[in-house]
Coordinates of C-alpha atoms in Angstrom, one line a residue:
M397 CA 49.4 -17.6 -33.8
R398 CA 48.4 -14.1 -32.9
P399 CA 50.0 -11.9 -30.7
L400 CA 48.0 -9.4 -29.1
A401 CA 48.8 -5.8 -27.7
L402 CA 46.9 -2.9 -26.3
G403 CA 48.8 0.3 -26.2
T404 CA 51.5 0.1 -23.6
G405 CA 49.9 -2.9 -22.2
R406 CA 51.5 -6.5 -22.2
S407 CA 51.7 -8.6 -25.4
V408 CA 49.8 -11.8 -25.5
S409 CA 50.2 -15.1 -27.3
Q410 CA 47.4 -16.7 -28.4
V411 CA 46.7 -19.5 -30.9
C412 CA 42.9 -18.9 -32.5
V413 CA 40.7 -21.0 -34.5
E414 CA 36.8 -20.6 -35.5
K415 CA 34.6 -21.0 -32.3
S416 CA 32.2 -23.2 -34.5
L417 CA 35.3 -26.0 -35.0
I418 CA 35.5 -26.6 -30.9
F419 CA 33.1 -28.9 -29.0
R420 CA 35.1 -29.1 -26.1
S421 CA 38.1 -27.7 -24.5
N422 CA 40.4 -29.5 -21.9
T423 CA 43.6 -27.5 -22.3
P424 CA 45.5 -26.6 -19.4
Y425 CA 46.2 -23.0 -21.0
P426 CA 43.8 -20.0 -20.5
T427 CA 41.2 -19.7 -23.3
D428 CA 39.2 -16.8 -24.5
I429 CA 36.7 -15.9 -26.9
I430 CA 37.1 -13.1 -29.4
A431 CA 34.3 -11.7 -31.4
V432 CA 34.9 -10.9 -34.9
P433 CA 32.7 -8.4 -36.3
G434 CA 30.9 -9.1 -39.4
G435 CA 32.8 -12.9 -39.2
H436 CA 33.2 -16.0 -36.8
D437 CA 34.0 -15.7 -33.6
L438 CA 37.4 -16.9 -32.7
F439 CA 38.4 -19.5 -29.9
C440 CA 41.9 -18.5 -28.8
V441 CA 44.4 -20.4 -26.3
Q442 CA 46.5 -18.3 -24.3
L443 CA 50.2 -19.7 -24.2
N444 CA 53.0 -19.1 -21.7
D445 CA 55.5 -17.0 -23.5
S446 CA 57.9 -15.4 -21.2
K447 CA 59.6 -13.8 -23.9
L448 CA 56.3 -11.6 -24.7
N449 CA 55.7 -10.7 -21.2
Y450 CA 57.3 -7.1 -21.4
F451 CA 56.3 -3.7 -22.6
Q452 CA 56.3 -3.2 -26.4
Q453 CA 59.4 -1.3 -27.7
P454 CA 60.5 -0.1 -24.0
Q455 CA 62.5 3.4 -24.1
D456 CA 65.8 3.7 -23.0
I457 CA 66.2 6.3 -20.5
K458 CA 69.8 8.3 -19.9
E459 CA 70.9 9.7 -16.9
S460 CA 70.7 13.3 -18.9
D461 CA 67.0 12.5 -19.4
F462 CA 65.9 11.5 -15.9
M463 CA 65.2 15.0 -14.4
K464 CA 63.0 15.3 -17.5
F465 CA 61.0 12.1 -17.1
L466 CA 60.9 12.8 -13.2
E467 CA 59.2 16.0 -13.9
K468 CA 56.9 14.8 -15.9
Y469 CA 56.0 11.4 -14.3
G470 CA 57.1 12.2 -10.9
R471 CA 54.6 11.7 -8.0
H472 CA 54.2 10.2 -4.5
S473 CA 54.9 6.4 -4.1
F474 CA 51.7 4.0 -4.9
I475 CA 50.1 2.9 -1.8
A476 CA 49.5 -1.1 -1.6
P477 CA 45.6 -1.8 -2.0
S478 CA 45.6 -2.9 1.4
Q479 CA 46.6 0.2 2.9
V480 CA 44.1 2.4 0.7
Q481 CA 42.0 4.1 3.6
P482 CA 38.2 3.9 2.4
S483 CA 35.9 6.9 2.1
F484 CA 32.9 7.1 4.2
S485 CA 29.7 9.5 4.1
A486 CA 28.9 11.8 6.6
F487 CA 26.3 9.5 8.1
Y488 CA 25.0 6.1 7.7
R489 CA 22.9 4.9 5.2
A490 CA 20.3 1.9 5.0
G491 CA 22.1 -1.4 4.5
D492 CA 25.6 0.5 5.4
P493 CA 28.2 -1.7 7.5
I494 CA 28.3 -0.2 11.1
L495 CA 32.1 0.8 12.1
I496 CA 33.4 -0.6 15.4
Y497 CA 36.8 0.3 16.5
F498 CA 39.3 -1.4 18.8
D499 CA 41.1 1.0 20.8
S500 CA 44.0 -1.3 22.2
S501 CA 45.2 -2.1 18.4
S502 CA 43.7 1.0 16.8
V503 CA 42.2 -1.2 14.3
L504 CA 38.8 -0.2 12.4
S505 CA 36.3 -2.9 11.7
T506 CA 32.7 -3.8 11.2
L507 CA 30.2 -5.3 13.2
R508 CA 29.7 -8.8 12.4
Q509 CA 26.4 -10.7 12.0
P510 CA 27.2 -14.2 11.3
V511 CA 25.1 -16.1 8.9
K512 CA 24.7 -19.7 7.7
M513 CA 26.5 -21.0 4.6
G514 CA 24.7 -23.6 2.4
A515 CA 23.0 -26.6 3.2
S516 CA 25.1 -27.6 6.0
G517 CA 23.9 -24.3 7.9
L518 CA 27.7 -23.7 9.0
C519 CA 28.3 -20.1 10.5
V520 CA 30.0 -17.4 8.4
D521 CA 31.1 -14.9 10.9
G522 CA 32.3 -12.4 7.9
N523 CA 29.0 -11.1 7.3
P524 CA 28.7 -7.5 8.0
A525 CA 25.5 -5.9 10.2
G526 CA 23.6 -3.4 7.8
F527 CA 22.3 -0.1 9.3
L528 CA 18.7 -0.2 9.8
D529 CA 18.4 -3.7 8.8
S530 CA 16.7 -5.8 11.7
K531 CA 16.8 -8.9 11.3
S532 CA 17.7 -12.4 12.9
T533 CA 19.8 -14.9 11.6
S534 CA 20.9 -18.7 12.4
C535 CA 23.8 -21.1 12.0
T536 CA 25.3 -23.9 13.3
R537 CA 28.7 -24.7 14.7
I538 CA 30.5 -27.8 15.2
F539 CA 33.4 -28.7 17.4
A540 CA 35.7 -31.2 16.5
N541 CA 37.3 -30.7 20.1
L542 CA 35.2 -28.9 22.2
S543 CA 37.2 -29.3 25.3
K544 CA 39.9 -27.0 23.6
S545 CA 37.0 -24.8 21.8
C546 CA 35.3 -24.4 25.0
M547 CA 38.0 -22.2 26.6
T548 CA 39.4 -20.6 23.0
D549 CA 36.6 -19.9 20.7
P550 CA 35.5 -16.5 20.9
A551 CA 31.9 -17.3 19.4
L552 CA 31.1 -19.1 22.3
D553 CA 32.2 -16.1 25.1
A554 CA 29.9 -13.4 25.8
A555 CA 32.5 -10.8 26.2
S556 CA 33.9 -11.1 22.9
Y557 CA 30.4 -9.4 21.4
Y558 CA 30.8 -6.2 23.7
R559 CA 34.3 -5.7 25.3
D560 CA 37.4 -4.1 23.9
F561 CA 35.4 -2.3 21.2
T562 CA 33.3 0.6 20.5
V563 CA 30.6 1.4 17.9
L564 CA 31.1 4.5 15.6
K565 CA 28.0 7.0 15.9
V566 CA 28.9 7.8 12.3
P567 CA 31.5 6.6 9.6
V568 CA 34.7 8.0 10.7
S569 CA 37.7 7.7 8.2
G570 CA 40.0 10.1 10.0
I571 CA 40.9 10.7 13.1
I572 CA 38.4 8.8 15.8
V573 CA 37.6 11.5 18.8
Q574 CA 36.1 9.9 22.0
S575 CA 32.6 11.7 21.5
M576 CA 32.3 9.3 18.2
K577 CA 32.4 6.3 20.4
V578 CA 29.3 4.4 21.6
N579 CA 30.1 1.8 24.2
V580 CA 28.3 -1.4 24.0
T581 CA 26.4 -2.3 27.2
A582 CA 25.7 -5.5 28.1
V583 CA 22.5 -6.5 29.8
A584 CA 23.1 -9.2 32.8
P585 CA 26.1 -10.6 30.8
P586 CA 26.9 -13.8 31.6
G587 CA 30.4 -15.3 32.9
A588 CA 33.4 -17.2 31.1
P589 CA 32.5 -20.8 29.3
Q590 CA 33.9 -23.3 31.5
M591 CA 34.2 -27.0 31.1
R592 CA 33.1 -28.9 33.5
D593 CA 32.8 -32.9 33.7
N594 CA 33.0 -33.2 29.7
T595 CA 30.1 -29.9 29.5
C596 CA 30.8 -26.8 28.4
T597 CA 28.9 -24.3 30.6
N598 CA 27.7 -20.6 29.9
V599 CA 28.2 -21.3 25.9
V600 CA 26.5 -18.3 23.8
S601 CA 23.4 -19.5 21.9
E602 CA 21.9 -16.1 21.4
V603 CA 22.7 -12.9 20.8
I604 CA 20.6 -9.7 20.5
Y605 CA 21.9 -6.0 19.9
E606 CA 19.6 -3.3 20.5
I607 CA 20.6 -0.2 18.8
E608 CA 19.1 3.5 19.2
Y609 CA 19.7 5.7 16.3
S610 CA 18.6 9.6 15.6
G611 CA 18.4 10.1 12.1
T612 CA 21.9 11.5 10.4
S613 CA 23.1 11.9 14.2
G614 CA 23.9 8.3 13.9
I615 CA 23.7 5.5 16.4
Q616 CA 23.1 6.7 20.1
S617 CA 23.2 3.9 22.5
V618 CA 23.8 0.1 21.6
S619 CA 22.6 -2.6 24.0
V620 CA 23.3 -6.6 23.8
Q621 CA 21.6 -9.6 26.0
F622 CA 22.3 -13.2 25.7
R623 CA 21.0 -16.5 26.0
V624 CA 23.6 -19.1 27.4
S625 CA 23.1 -23.1 27.4
N626 CA 25.2 -25.9 28.1
I627 CA 27.1 -28.4 25.6
S628 CA 27.9 -32.0 26.5
G629 CA 30.3 -34.6 24.7
N630 CA 33.6 -34.0 23.1
L631 CA 34.1 -35.1 19.6
G632 CA 31.5 -34.0 17.0
S633 CA 29.5 -31.7 19.0
S634 CA 27.2 -29.2 17.5
L635 CA 25.6 -25.6 18.4
Q636 CA 23.0 -23.7 17.3
Q637 CA 23.3 -20.1 17.4
H638 CA 20.8 -17.2 17.0
F639 CA 21.6 -13.7 16.2
T640 CA 19.4 -10.6 16.2
L641 CA 19.7 -6.6 15.6
H642 CA 16.8 -4.7 16.4
F643 CA 17.1 -0.6 15.3
W644 CA 14.5 1.6 17.2
T645 CA 14.5 5.3 17.6
K646 CA 12.7 8.0 20.0
T647 CA 12.2 10.4 16.9
L648 CA 9.8 8.6 14.8
S649 CA 6.5 9.3 16.8
H650 CA 5.5 12.0 13.8
M651 CA 5.6 9.0 11.3
L652 CA 3.4 6.3 13.4
P653 CA 0.3 5.8 11.8
R654 CA -2.8 6.6 13.5
S655 CA -5.2 4.5 15.1
G656 CA -8.3 6.0 14.4
N657 CA -9.7 9.7 13.7
P658 CA -10.3 10.5 16.5
G659 CA -11.4 7.7 18.0
Y660 CA -9.8 4.1 18.2
I661 CA -10.4 1.6 15.6
T662 CA -10.9 -2.3 16.4
G663 CA -7.8 -4.2 15.6
A664 CA -5.7 -0.8 15.6
P665 CA -2.6 -0.8 17.9
L666 CA -2.6 1.3 21.1
L667 CA -0.7 4.4 21.6
I668 CA 1.7 4.7 24.5
A669 CA 4.2 7.6 25.5
N670 CA 7.5 7.7 27.6
S671 CA 8.5 11.1 27.8
G672 CA 7.4 12.3 25.0
A673 CA 8.3 9.4 22.5
M674 CA 5.1 7.6 20.9
Q675 CA 5.7 3.7 20.8
H676 CA 3.0 1.1 20.4
I677 CA 2.3 -1.0 23.5
S678 CA 3.2 -4.6 23.3
I679 CA 3.6 -7.8 25.6
L680 CA 5.6 -10.8 25.8
R681 CA 5.5 -13.6 23.0
S682 CA 6.5 -17.0 23.1
E683 CA 9.1 -18.8 20.7
S684 CA 8.8 -22.3 19.5
D685 CA 10.6 -23.7 22.6
G686 CA 8.0 -22.3 25.2
G687 CA 10.9 -19.3 25.8
C688 CA 10.1 -15.6 26.0
S689 CA 11.3 -14.1 22.9
Q690 CA 13.6 -11.5 23.8
F691 CA 13.2 -9.6 20.4
L692 CA 9.6 -10.4 19.0
R693 CA 6.6 -9.2 20.8
H694 CA 2.7 -8.9 20.5
T695 CA 1.0 -5.7 19.6
V696 CA -1.5 -4.9 21.6
Q697 CA -4.9 -4.1 19.6
F698 CA -7.6 -2.1 20.7
G699 CA -10.8 -3.8 21.7
R700 CA -9.2 -7.4 21.6
N701 CA -8.3 -9.4 24.7
M702 CA -5.3 -11.1 24.4
R703 CA -3.3 -13.8 26.7
T704 CA 0.1 -15.1 26.2
G705 CA 2.3 -17.3 28.4
C706 CA 6.1 -18.1 27.7
N707 CA 8.8 -19.2 30.2
L708 CA 11.3 -16.3 30.8
S709 CA 15.0 -17.7 31.0
L710 CA 17.4 -16.1 34.0
S711 CA 21.0 -16.1 33.3
P712 CA 23.1 -17.9 35.6
L713 CA 24.5 -14.8 37.6
L714 CA 25.7 -14.5 41.2
E715 CA 23.0 -12.0 41.4
E716 CA 20.3 -14.2 41.0
S717 CA 20.5 -14.6 45.0
N718 CA 19.2 -11.3 45.1
C719 CA 15.6 -11.0 45.2
S720 CA 15.7 -6.9 44.0
Y721 CA 17.6 -8.4 40.9
I722 CA 15.4 -11.3 39.9
Q723 CA 12.4 -8.8 40.5
Q724 CA 13.8 -6.0 38.1
K725 CA 14.4 -8.5 35.5
L726 CA 10.9 -9.6 35.1
Y727 CA 9.4 -6.0 35.4
K728 CA 11.8 -5.0 32.5
A729 CA 10.8 -8.3 30.4
F730 CA 6.8 -7.5 31.1
Q731 CA 7.6 -3.8 30.1
G732 CA 9.8 -4.6 27.2
M733 CA 12.3 -1.8 25.6
N734 CA 9.0 0.9 25.0
R735 CA 7.9 1.3 28.9
A736 CA 4.7 2.7 29.0
E737 CA 3.8 5.8 31.1
D738 CA 1.0 7.4 29.3
L739 CA -1.7 6.1 27.2
A740 CA -3.4 8.0 24.2
I741 CA -7.1 8.6 25.1
T742 CA -8.1 8.5 21.1
G743 CA -6.3 7.0 18.0
S744 CA -5.2 10.5 16.8
A745 CA -3.5 11.8 19.8
H746 CA -0.4 14.1 19.7
S747 CA 2.4 13.8 21.8
T748 CA 2.6 17.5 22.6
Q749 CA -1.3 17.6 23.5
T750 CA -1.4 16.5 27.5
E751 CA -5.0 16.5 27.2
E752 CA -5.2 13.7 24.9
W753 CA -3.1 11.1 27.5
T754 CA -4.0 9.5 30.3
T755 CA -1.2 8.2 33.3
I756 CA -1.3 4.1 33.4
L757 CA -1.9 3.2 36.9
V758 CA 0.9 0.6 37.7
Q759 CA 0.5 -1.8 40.8
N760 CA 3.8 -3.7 41.4
C761 CA 5.0 -6.4 43.7
S762 CA 6.0 -4.0 46.8
V763 CA 2.3 -2.9 47.5
Q764 CA 1.4 -6.5 47.6
A765 CA 4.3 -8.2 49.5
A766 CA 3.9 -5.7 52.2
S767 CA 2.9 -8.3 55.1
C768 CA 5.8 -10.7 53.3
T769 CA 9.0 -10.4 55.4
S770 CA 10.9 -13.8 54.7
C771 CA 9.9 -14.4 50.8
C772 CA 10.9 -13.3 47.6
M773 CA 7.7 -11.8 45.9
V774 CA 8.4 -11.9 41.9
P775 CA 5.8 -10.6 39.2
V776 CA 4.6 -13.7 37.5
T777 CA 1.4 -11.9 35.6
L778 CA 1.2 -8.6 34.1
E779 CA -3.1 -7.9 33.7
I780 CA -3.5 -5.0 31.3
Q781 CA -6.8 -3.6 32.5
I782 CA -8.2 -0.8 29.9
L783 CA -11.7 0.9 30.3
W784 CA -13.2 2.4 27.1
T785 CA -16.3 4.1 26.4
K786 CA -18.0 5.7 23.3
V787 CA -18.8 9.1 22.9
G788 CA -20.2 11.5 20.3
L789 CA -23.3 11.1 18.1
L790 CA -25.5 8.0 18.1
S791 CA -25.0 7.5 14.2
N792 CA -21.2 7.9 14.3
P793 CA -19.7 7.2 18.0
Q794 CA -16.1 7.4 18.5
A795 CA -14.4 5.0 21.0
Q796 CA -12.1 6.5 23.8
I797 CA -10.2 5.5 26.5
L798 CA -10.7 6.5 29.9
G799 CA -8.1 4.8 31.8
A800 CA -5.8 1.6 32.1
R801 CA -4.0 -0.1 34.9
Y802 CA -0.9 -2.5 34.8
F803 CA -1.7 -5.0 37.4
Y804 CA 1.2 -7.2 38.4
Q805 CA 0.0 -10.3 40.4
C806 CA 2.8 -12.1 42.4
Q807 CA 3.8 -15.2 44.0
P808 CA 6.8 -16.3 46.1
L809 CA 9.8 -18.0 44.4
K810 CA 10.7 -20.8 46.1
F811 CA 14.5 -21.2 44.9
L812 CA 16.2 -18.1 43.8
S813 CA 18.5 -20.6 41.5
A814 CA 15.8 -21.3 39.3
H815 CA 17.0 -20.7 35.5
T816 CA 13.4 -20.0 33.9
V817 CA 10.3 -18.7 35.6
P818 CA 6.9 -19.2 33.9
V819 CA 5.2 -15.6 33.3
T820 CA 1.7 -15.0 31.8
T821 CA 0.1 -11.5 30.4
V822 CA -3.4 -10.8 30.0
V823 CA -5.1 -7.7 28.4
T824 CA -8.6 -7.1 28.8
F825 CA -11.3 -4.2 27.5
T826 CA -14.1 -3.4 29.5
D827 CA -16.9 -1.2 28.0
V828 CA -18.0 1.3 30.3
T829 CA -20.5 3.2 27.7
D830 CA -23.7 5.1 29.6
W831 CA -26.0 4.6 26.3
P832 CA -28.8 7.4 26.6
E833 CA -32.7 6.7 26.2
P834 CA -33.5 6.4 22.7
P835 CA -35.2 9.7 21.2
R836 CA -38.8 10.1 21.0
G837 CA -40.4 10.0 17.4
Q838 CA -43.5 11.6 16.0
P839 CA -46.7 11.6 18.0
Q840 CA -48.9 8.4 17.3
R841 CA -52.6 8.6 17.5
H842 CA -54.2 6.3 19.9
W843 CA -57.6 4.5 19.0
K844 CA -59.6 3.6 22.2
L845 CA -63.0 1.5 22.2
P846 CA -65.4 1.6 24.9
F847 CA -65.4 -1.5 27.2
D848 CA -68.9 -2.7 25.8
I849 CA -68.2 -2.8 22.0
F850 CA -72.0 -3.2 21.4
F851 CA -72.7 0.0 23.3
P852 CA -73.2 2.4 20.2
F853 CA -76.1 -0.3 18.8
K854 CA -77.8 -0.5 22.1
V855 CA -78.1 3.5 22.3
A856 CA -79.3 3.6 19.1
L857 CA -81.7 0.8 19.4
N858 CA -83.1 2.4 22.6
L859 CA -83.3 6.0 20.6
E860 CA -85.6 4.7 18.0
S861 CA -88.1 2.6 20.5
S862 CA -88.2 6.0 22.4
Y863 CA -89.2 8.0 19.5
R864 CA -91.6 5.3 18.6
V865 CA -93.6 5.7 22.3
D866 CA -93.2 9.3 22.1
L867 CA -95.0 9.3 18.3
A868 CA -97.7 6.6 19.4
G869 CA -98.7 9.1 22.6
C870 CA -98.7 12.1 20.4
F871 CA -101.0 10.5 18.0
L872 CA -103.7 9.2 20.7
F873 CA -103.6 12.6 22.2
I874 CA -104.5 14.4 19.1
L875 CA -107.5 11.6 18.2
I876 CA -108.7 12.4 21.7
M877 CA -108.8 16.2 21.2
S878 CA -110.6 15.6 17.6
S879 CA -113.3 13.7 19.1
I880 CA -114.1 16.2 21.9
L881 CA -114.1 19.2 19.6
C882 CA -116.6 17.3 17.4
F883 CA -119.3 16.6 20.2

């Protein structure tokens, strides 16, 4: 047996042997391996000995010595570990937990993003959401008594994801003032879950947080959207939930990569501006079940025609009987978070140069449905029409955009209580380049032959025959003159 003591720590009673002698340990007492420099390691079994659970040689303190020890060791009382106030930095860093504050109870907590645990995929609600960590998680909940959980489980109620708490702009460990709080805005919040005919309605199946931030200034706004479903049955009912966090900012326009220099490059994303903030233009994207994704969208690429279709889910609200409400919901779904106002003419446009941007023309349902008085015209198709051309040298032409139009095609909605609306988005690029005449090269020699290719030979033969006749005539004249003179 070897009693061990470290300074003023507690004594430990152990029985030790060489580690090489132990093959398997089944002792109920705690064990430890002690490394012996230059020797064999020891396998030790710690025994429960209450007599040794005291400080070594405690010192007696007399009443006369109390003030002396108080001056030497006296300090504030210890704080329980659960009451120790955590220290935070002056601003959020990537991955830091997002702090929330409950005003009614003055409790500081963190925003949660449930994740699945193990092979079963059951939900674990204690996972904190990380700052700038945009991601989606999913997990499964199983209900032993659905009729009871439907009304009492906060995970099923949309209100528990945005009510009674605020998000802190930056980490705060002291006094929390009102200017540091950001309210969570619910977009078309559904009602509370209700149990009807063995079916739990308005159950939250998807939660999407959109968080706007601005550098070290922290979180600027928070919005949340929901997708609800119904659960039938009672014993062993299950629900799969999806949770998404999306961080975005208006101050990263200078960090967007160029889409060309200066002209657009085929396949590069189109640049749009909204109140001076540059973003990429995007369109609706379908999920595996055919529904429209509220978070993921397709980026429009220059020169590539696109067509997408999905079923847009409408929340079961009383406002659905309002035609204006449905129209606005569909418009927002088509436009997404980054509403397009201006389109960059070139791929290297600067947000401060107004001449490098063109205004996007928009034709919505109010123009097309002027003659419709008894129907609700809602947009079901968005066609993004883009005209572009090539400018500059023929040896190195640059692509630039001349104009763009958002053309909404609308149809009357027969049933205002419909839960889904099929929508389509089409993107078309039209090349209107006016190509010039090709440049003239060096002058070329044009050889022209006579109509009668044998004409030169005929001329030569005629000249030769004429020459022979003239020569014979001259010779005859000379003979005649010679004969006359001789006589």
